[in-house]
Tab-separated table of C-alpha atoms in Angstrom:
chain	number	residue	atom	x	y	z
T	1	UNK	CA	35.310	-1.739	63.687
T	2	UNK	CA	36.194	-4.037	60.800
T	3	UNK	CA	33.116	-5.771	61.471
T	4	UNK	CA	31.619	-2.713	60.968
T	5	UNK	CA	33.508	-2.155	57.593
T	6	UNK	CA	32.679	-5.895	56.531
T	7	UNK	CA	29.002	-5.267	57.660
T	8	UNK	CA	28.591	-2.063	55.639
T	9	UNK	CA	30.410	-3.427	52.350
T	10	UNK	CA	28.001	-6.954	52.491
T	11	UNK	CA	24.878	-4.318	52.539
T	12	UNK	CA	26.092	-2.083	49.763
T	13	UNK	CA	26.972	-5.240	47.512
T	14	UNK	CA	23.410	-6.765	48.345
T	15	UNK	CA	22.027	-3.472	47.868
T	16	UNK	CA	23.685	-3.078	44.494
T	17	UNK	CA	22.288	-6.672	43.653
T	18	UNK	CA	19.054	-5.867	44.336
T	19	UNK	CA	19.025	-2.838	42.511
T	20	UNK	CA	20.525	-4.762	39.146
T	21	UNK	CA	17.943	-7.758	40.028
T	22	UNK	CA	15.417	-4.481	39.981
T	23	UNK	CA	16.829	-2.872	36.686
T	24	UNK	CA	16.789	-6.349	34.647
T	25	UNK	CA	13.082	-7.378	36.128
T	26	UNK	CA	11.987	-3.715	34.729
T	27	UNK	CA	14.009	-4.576	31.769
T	28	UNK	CA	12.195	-8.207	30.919
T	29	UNK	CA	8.971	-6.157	31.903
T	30	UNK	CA	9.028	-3.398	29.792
T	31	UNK	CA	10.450	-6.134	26.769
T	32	UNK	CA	7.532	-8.043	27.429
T	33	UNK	CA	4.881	-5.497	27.628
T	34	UNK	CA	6.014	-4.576	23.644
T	35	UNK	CA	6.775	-8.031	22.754
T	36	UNK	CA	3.574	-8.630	21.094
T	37	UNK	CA	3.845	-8.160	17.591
T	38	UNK	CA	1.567	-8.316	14.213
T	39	UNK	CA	2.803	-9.186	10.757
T	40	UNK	CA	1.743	-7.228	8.315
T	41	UNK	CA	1.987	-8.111	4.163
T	42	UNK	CA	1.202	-5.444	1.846
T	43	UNK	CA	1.050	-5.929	-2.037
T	44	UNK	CA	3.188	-4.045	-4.334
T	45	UNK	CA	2.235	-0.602	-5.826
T	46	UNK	CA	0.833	2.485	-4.429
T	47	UNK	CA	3.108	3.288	-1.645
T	48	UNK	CA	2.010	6.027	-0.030
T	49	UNK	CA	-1.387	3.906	-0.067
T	50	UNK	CA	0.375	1.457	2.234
T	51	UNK	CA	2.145	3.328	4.225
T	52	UNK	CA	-0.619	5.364	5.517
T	53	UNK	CA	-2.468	1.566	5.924
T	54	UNK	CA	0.522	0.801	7.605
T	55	UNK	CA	0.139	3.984	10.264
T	56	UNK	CA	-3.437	3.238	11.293
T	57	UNK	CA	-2.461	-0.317	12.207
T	58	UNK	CA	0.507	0.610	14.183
T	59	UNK	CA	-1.549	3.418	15.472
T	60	UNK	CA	-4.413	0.788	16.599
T	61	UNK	CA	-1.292	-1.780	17.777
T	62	UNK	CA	0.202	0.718	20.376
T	63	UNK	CA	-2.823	1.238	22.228
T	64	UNK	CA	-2.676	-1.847	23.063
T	65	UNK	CA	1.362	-2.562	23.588
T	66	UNK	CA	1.899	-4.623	20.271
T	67	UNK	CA	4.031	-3.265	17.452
T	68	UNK	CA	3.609	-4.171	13.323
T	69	UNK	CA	6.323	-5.308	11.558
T	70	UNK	CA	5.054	-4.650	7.909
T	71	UNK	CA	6.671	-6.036	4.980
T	72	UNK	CA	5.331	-5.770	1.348
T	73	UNK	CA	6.518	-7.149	-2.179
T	74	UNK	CA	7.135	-4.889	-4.813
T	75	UNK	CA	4.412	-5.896	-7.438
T	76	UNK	CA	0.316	-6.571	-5.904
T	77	UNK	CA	0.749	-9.877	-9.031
T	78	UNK	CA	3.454	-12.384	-7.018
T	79	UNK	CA	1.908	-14.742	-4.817
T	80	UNK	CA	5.290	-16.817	-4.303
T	81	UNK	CA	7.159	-13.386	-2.919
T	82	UNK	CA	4.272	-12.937	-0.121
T	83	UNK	CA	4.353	-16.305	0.518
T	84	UNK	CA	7.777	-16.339	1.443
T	85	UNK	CA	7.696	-13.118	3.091
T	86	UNK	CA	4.801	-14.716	5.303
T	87	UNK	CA	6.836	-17.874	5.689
T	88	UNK	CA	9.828	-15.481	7.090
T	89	UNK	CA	7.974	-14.113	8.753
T	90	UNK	CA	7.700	-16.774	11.520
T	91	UNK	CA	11.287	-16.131	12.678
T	92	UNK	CA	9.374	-13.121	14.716
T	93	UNK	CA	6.548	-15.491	16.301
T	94	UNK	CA	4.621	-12.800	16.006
T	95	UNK	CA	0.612	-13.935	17.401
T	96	UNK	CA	-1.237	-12.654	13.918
T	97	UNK	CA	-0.438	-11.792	10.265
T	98	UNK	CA	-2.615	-8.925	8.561
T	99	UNK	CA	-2.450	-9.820	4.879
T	100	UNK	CA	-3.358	-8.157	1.712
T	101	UNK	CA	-3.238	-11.521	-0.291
T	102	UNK	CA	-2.490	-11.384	-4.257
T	103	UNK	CA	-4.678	-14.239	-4.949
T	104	UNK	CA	-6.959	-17.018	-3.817
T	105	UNK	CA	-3.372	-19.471	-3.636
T	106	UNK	CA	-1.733	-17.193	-0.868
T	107	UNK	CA	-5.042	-17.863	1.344
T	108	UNK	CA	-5.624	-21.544	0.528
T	109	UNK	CA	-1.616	-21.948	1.190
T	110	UNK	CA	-2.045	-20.175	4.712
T	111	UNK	CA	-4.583	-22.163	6.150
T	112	UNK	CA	-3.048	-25.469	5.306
T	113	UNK	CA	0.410	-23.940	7.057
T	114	UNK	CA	-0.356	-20.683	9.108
T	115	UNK	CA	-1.752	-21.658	12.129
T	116	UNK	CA	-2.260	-17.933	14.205
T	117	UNK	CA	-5.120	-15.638	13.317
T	118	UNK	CA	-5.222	-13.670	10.419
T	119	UNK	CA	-7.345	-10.784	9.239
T	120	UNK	CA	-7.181	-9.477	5.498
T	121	UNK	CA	-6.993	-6.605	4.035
T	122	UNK	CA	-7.671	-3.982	1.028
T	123	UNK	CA	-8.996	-7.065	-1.033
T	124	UNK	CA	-10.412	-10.799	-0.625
T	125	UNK	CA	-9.723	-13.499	-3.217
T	126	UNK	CA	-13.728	-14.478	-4.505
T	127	UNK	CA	-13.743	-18.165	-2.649
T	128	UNK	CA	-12.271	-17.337	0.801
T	129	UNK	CA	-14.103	-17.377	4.067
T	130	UNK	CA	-11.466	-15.592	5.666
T	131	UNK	CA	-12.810	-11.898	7.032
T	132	UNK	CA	-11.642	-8.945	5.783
T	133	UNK	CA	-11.221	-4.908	6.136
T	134	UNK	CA	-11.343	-3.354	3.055
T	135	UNK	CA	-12.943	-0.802	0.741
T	136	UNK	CA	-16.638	-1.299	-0.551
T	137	UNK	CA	-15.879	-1.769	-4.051
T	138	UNK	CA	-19.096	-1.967	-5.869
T	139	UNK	CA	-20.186	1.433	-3.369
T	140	UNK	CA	-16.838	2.709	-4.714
T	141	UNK	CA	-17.760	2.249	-8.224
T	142	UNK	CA	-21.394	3.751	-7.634
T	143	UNK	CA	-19.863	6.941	-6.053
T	144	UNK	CA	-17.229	7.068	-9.161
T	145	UNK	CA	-20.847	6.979	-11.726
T	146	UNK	CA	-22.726	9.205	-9.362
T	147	UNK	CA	-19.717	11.642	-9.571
T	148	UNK	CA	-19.776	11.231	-13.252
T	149	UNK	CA	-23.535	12.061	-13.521
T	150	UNK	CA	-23.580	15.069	-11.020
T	151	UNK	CA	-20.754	16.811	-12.715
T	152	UNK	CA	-22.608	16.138	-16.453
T	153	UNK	CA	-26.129	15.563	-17.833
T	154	UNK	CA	-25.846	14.766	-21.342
T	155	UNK	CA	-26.297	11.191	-22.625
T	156	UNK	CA	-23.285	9.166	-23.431
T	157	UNK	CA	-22.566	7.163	-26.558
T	158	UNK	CA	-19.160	5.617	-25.387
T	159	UNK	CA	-17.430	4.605	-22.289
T	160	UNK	CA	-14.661	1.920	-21.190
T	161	UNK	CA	-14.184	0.494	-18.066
T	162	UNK	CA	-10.496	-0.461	-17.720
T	163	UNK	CA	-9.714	-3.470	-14.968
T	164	UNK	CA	-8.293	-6.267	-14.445
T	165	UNK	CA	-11.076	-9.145	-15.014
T	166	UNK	CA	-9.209	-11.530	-13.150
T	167	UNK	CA	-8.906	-9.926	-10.113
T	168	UNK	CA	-12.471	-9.977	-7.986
T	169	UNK	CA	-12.517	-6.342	-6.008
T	170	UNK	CA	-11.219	-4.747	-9.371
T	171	UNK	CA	-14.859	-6.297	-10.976
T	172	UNK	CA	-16.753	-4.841	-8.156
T	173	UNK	CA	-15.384	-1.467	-8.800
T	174	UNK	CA	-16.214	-1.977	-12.208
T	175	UNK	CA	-20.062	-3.585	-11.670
T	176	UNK	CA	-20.813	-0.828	-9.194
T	177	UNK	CA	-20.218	1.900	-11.880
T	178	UNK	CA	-21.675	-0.232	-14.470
T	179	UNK	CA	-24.994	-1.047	-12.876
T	180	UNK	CA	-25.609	2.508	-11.556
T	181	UNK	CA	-25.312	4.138	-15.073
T	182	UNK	CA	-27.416	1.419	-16.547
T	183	UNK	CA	-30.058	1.746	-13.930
T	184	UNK	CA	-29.342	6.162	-14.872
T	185	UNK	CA	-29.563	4.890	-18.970
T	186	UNK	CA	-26.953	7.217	-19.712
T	187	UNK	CA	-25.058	5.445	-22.028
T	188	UNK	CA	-25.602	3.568	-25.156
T	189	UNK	CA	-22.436	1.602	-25.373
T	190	UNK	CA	-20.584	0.915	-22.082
T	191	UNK	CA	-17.586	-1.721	-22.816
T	192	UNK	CA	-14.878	-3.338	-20.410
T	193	UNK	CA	-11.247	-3.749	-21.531
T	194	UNK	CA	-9.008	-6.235	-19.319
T	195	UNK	CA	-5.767	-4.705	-19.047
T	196	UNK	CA	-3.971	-7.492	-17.389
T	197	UNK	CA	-1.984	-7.403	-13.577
T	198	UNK	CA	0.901	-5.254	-15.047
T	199	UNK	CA	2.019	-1.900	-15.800
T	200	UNK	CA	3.608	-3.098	-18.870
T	201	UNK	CA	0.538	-4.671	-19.932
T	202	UNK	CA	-1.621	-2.412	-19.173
T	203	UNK	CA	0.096	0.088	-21.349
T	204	UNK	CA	0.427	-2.343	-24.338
T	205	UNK	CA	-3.748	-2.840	-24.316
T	206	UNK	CA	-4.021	0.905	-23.903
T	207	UNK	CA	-1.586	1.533	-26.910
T	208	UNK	CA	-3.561	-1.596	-29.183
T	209	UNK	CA	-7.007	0.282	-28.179
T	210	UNK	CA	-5.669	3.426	-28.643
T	211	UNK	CA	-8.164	4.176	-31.488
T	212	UNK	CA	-11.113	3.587	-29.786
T	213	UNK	CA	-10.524	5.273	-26.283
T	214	UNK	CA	-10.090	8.469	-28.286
T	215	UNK	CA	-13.519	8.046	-29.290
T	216	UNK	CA	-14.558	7.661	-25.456
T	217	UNK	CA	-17.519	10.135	-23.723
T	218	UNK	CA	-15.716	8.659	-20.480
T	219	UNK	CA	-13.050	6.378	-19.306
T	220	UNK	CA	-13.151	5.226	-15.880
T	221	UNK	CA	-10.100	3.141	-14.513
T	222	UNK	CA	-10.591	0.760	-11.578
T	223	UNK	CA	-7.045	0.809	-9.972
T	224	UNK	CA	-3.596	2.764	-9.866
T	225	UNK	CA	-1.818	1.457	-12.814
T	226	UNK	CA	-4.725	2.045	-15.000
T	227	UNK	CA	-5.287	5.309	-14.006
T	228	UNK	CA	-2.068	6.616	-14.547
T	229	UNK	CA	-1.854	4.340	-17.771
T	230	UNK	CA	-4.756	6.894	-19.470
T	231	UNK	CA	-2.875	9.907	-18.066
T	232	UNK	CA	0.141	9.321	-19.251
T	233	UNK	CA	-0.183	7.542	-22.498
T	234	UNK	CA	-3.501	9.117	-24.040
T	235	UNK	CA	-4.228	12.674	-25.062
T	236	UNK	CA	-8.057	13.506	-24.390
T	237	UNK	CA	-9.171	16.734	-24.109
T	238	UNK	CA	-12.210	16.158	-24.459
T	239	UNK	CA	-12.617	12.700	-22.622
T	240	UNK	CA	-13.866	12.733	-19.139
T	241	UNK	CA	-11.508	10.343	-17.199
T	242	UNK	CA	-11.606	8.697	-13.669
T	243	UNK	CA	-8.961	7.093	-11.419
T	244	UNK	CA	-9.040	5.198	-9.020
T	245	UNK	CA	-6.510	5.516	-5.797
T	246	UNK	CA	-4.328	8.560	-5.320
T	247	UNK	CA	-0.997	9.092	-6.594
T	248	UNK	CA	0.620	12.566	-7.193
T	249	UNK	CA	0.226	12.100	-11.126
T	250	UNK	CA	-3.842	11.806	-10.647
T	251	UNK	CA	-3.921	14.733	-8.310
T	252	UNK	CA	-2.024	17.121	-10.632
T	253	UNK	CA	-4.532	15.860	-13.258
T	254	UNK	CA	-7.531	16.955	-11.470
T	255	UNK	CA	-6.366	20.495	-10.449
T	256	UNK	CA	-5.303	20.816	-13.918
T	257	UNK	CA	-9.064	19.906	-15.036
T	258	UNK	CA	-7.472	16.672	-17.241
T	259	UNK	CA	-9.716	14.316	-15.261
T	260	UNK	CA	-13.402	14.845	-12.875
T	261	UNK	CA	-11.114	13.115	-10.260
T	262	UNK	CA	-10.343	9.710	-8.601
T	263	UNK	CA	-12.158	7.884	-6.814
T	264	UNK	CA	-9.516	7.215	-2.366
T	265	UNK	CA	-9.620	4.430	-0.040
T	266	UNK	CA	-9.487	5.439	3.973
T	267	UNK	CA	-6.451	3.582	3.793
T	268	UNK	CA	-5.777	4.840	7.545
T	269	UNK	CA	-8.777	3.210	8.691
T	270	UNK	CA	-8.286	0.262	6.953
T	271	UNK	CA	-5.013	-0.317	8.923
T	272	UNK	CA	-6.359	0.838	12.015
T	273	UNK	CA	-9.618	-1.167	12.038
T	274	UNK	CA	-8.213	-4.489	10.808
T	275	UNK	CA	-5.048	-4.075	13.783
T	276	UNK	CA	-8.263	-3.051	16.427
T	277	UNK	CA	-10.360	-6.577	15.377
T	278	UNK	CA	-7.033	-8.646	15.456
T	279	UNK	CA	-5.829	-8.163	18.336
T	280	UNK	CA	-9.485	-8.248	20.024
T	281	UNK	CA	-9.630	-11.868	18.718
T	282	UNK	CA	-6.486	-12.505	20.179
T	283	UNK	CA	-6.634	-10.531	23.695
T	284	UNK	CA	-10.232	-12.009	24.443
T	285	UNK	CA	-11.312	-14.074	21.822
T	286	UNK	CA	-14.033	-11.513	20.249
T	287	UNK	CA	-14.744	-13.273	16.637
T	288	UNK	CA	-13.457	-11.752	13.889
T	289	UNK	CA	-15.603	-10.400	11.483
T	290	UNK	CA	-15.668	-8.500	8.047
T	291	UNK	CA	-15.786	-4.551	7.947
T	292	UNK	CA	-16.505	-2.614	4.512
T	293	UNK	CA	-15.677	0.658	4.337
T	294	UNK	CA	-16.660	3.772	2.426
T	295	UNK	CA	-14.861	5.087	-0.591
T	296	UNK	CA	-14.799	9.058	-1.338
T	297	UNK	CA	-14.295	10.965	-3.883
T	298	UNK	CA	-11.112	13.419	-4.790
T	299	UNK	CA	-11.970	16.260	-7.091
T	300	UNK	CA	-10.811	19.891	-7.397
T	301	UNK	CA	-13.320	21.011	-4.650
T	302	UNK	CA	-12.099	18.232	-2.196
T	303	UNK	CA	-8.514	19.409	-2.689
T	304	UNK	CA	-8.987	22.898	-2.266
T	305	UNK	CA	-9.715	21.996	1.964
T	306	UNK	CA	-5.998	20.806	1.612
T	307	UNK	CA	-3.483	23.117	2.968
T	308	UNK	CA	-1.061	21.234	1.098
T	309	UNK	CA	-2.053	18.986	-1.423
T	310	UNK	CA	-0.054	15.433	-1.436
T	311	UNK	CA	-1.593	11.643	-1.021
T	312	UNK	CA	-1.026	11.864	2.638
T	313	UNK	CA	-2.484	14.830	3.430
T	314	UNK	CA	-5.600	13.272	1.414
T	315	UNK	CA	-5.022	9.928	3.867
T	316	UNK	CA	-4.824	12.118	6.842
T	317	UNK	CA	-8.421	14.125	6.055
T	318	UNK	CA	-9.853	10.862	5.692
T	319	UNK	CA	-9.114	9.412	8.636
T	320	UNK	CA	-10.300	12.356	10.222
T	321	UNK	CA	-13.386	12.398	9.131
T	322	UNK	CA	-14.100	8.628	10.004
């Protein structure tokens, strides 16, 4: 009998080992199957932008049991703050870093340093061979002219492009608009003001050229900060104005007929297609390889389809219809 008992209590304890042997080995499983991570460094600025760049990545990562851990500085102009971002970032030995660099030092830094694959994103310094997912800029500008044109057919004697010279996908956006109306000879006089990397000085060359832009046909803006820059500091009424990436300031604008409208990234796709291509290269070894995607345009038409009208609704239609 009380080798019975003895019996009984040895098979319940082994039974009760296996079981937490089971429990841990589903535990290590389960930790390994979403162990796999991407890093993810944004620039600074248009957060609702990132966010919804952010969703299609993790959206693309889970299909595949990885997770992003996305981290982003506060202004797109510091290249030491994403460097040391990316640099803390290798406390998560994550296996690839999606980067929107600020500038061609972040990328020449990384490859003498970051040794895991990395895909960029949203925009790609003018001398790097590194492939990217981002926006067709110089389509984006042509769509913001063609826009311009369909919406107006009387010759122009003044227009401004407002960008940031220094900065490579901001001149494509401003080249693509450029060369279409040129090629359309609709304007006489088409000029480009460099506003600098910063809201503060992009307000201060919009306040010294304040006396020209209200002369302006049309002002077309090649980023965020510009964009909100002529909404907020100039009074045209009669000026047709353009943005460029959607913020709740431009989309009041355009329903309240102060601008044609603004020219959205698929930031959804963006995130989803550069997590998709990363973690191919990594799974199997597929080569990575640029994608450039389409820009649309917002106007008052486009955001009547909205049942509520906000940035990520916009993002959400987008991705969609891609």
């Amino acid at each position: 009998m009380k080798h019975s008992i003895f019996l009984r209590t040895r098979i319940d304890a082994l039974y009760k080992n296996i079981t937490l042997w089971m429990m841990l080995f589903c535990c290590i499983t389960s930790f390994h199957a979403y162990s796999k991570c991407l890093y993810m460094v944004t620039a600074g600025g248009g957060h609702t932008f990132w966010q919804a760049i952010t969703h299609g990545a993790q959206v693309a990562a889970k299909q595949y049991n990885y997770r992003i851990i996305s981290r982003g500085t506060f202004e797109s102009i510091n290249a030491e703050a994403q460097l040391s971002i990316i640099e803390y970032s290798k406390n998560y030995n994550c296996d690839g870093l999606i980067l929107a660099p600020y500038n061609q030092l972040v990328v020449d830094q990384l490859q003498q340093n970051y040794f895991k694959p990395i895909i960029l994103i949203d925009r790609k310094p003018k001398f790097s061979t590194m492939h990217v997912v981002k926006t067709d800029d110089y389509q984006a500008g042509q769509l913001a002219a063609k826009q311009l044109l369909a919406s107006n057919t009387k010759k122009f004697k003044l227009g401004y492009i407002l960008t940031n010279t220094q900065i490579a996908h901001l001149n494509e956006r401003a080249k693509g608009f450029s060369d279409y109306l040129m090629k359309k000879q609709t304007f006489e006089k088409l000029e480009t003001i460099n506003l600098g990397g910063s809201v503060g000085s992009a307000r201060q060359q919009i306040y010294l050229k304040k006396p020209i832009l209200n002369q302006a046909d049309i002002i077309y803006s090649t980023n965020e900060l510009s964009s909100l820059a002529i909404n907020q500091d100039l009074d045209l009424p009669t000026t047709i104005k353009i943005g460029f990436d959607c913020h709740p300031l431009l989309i009041e604008a355009t329903l309240n007929s102060k601008m044609l409208g603004f020219v959205s990234q698929n930031a959804f796709q963006i995130g989803y297609a550069s997590a998709s291509k990363l973690i191919a290269h990594i799974e199997s070894g597929k080569p990575l390889n640029s994608l450039y995607l389409n820009a649309n345009f917002i106007d008052y038409a486009f955001l009547q389809k909205l049942p509520v009208v906000n940035c990520q609704n916009i993002y959400r239609y987008l991705a969609q219809q891609n």
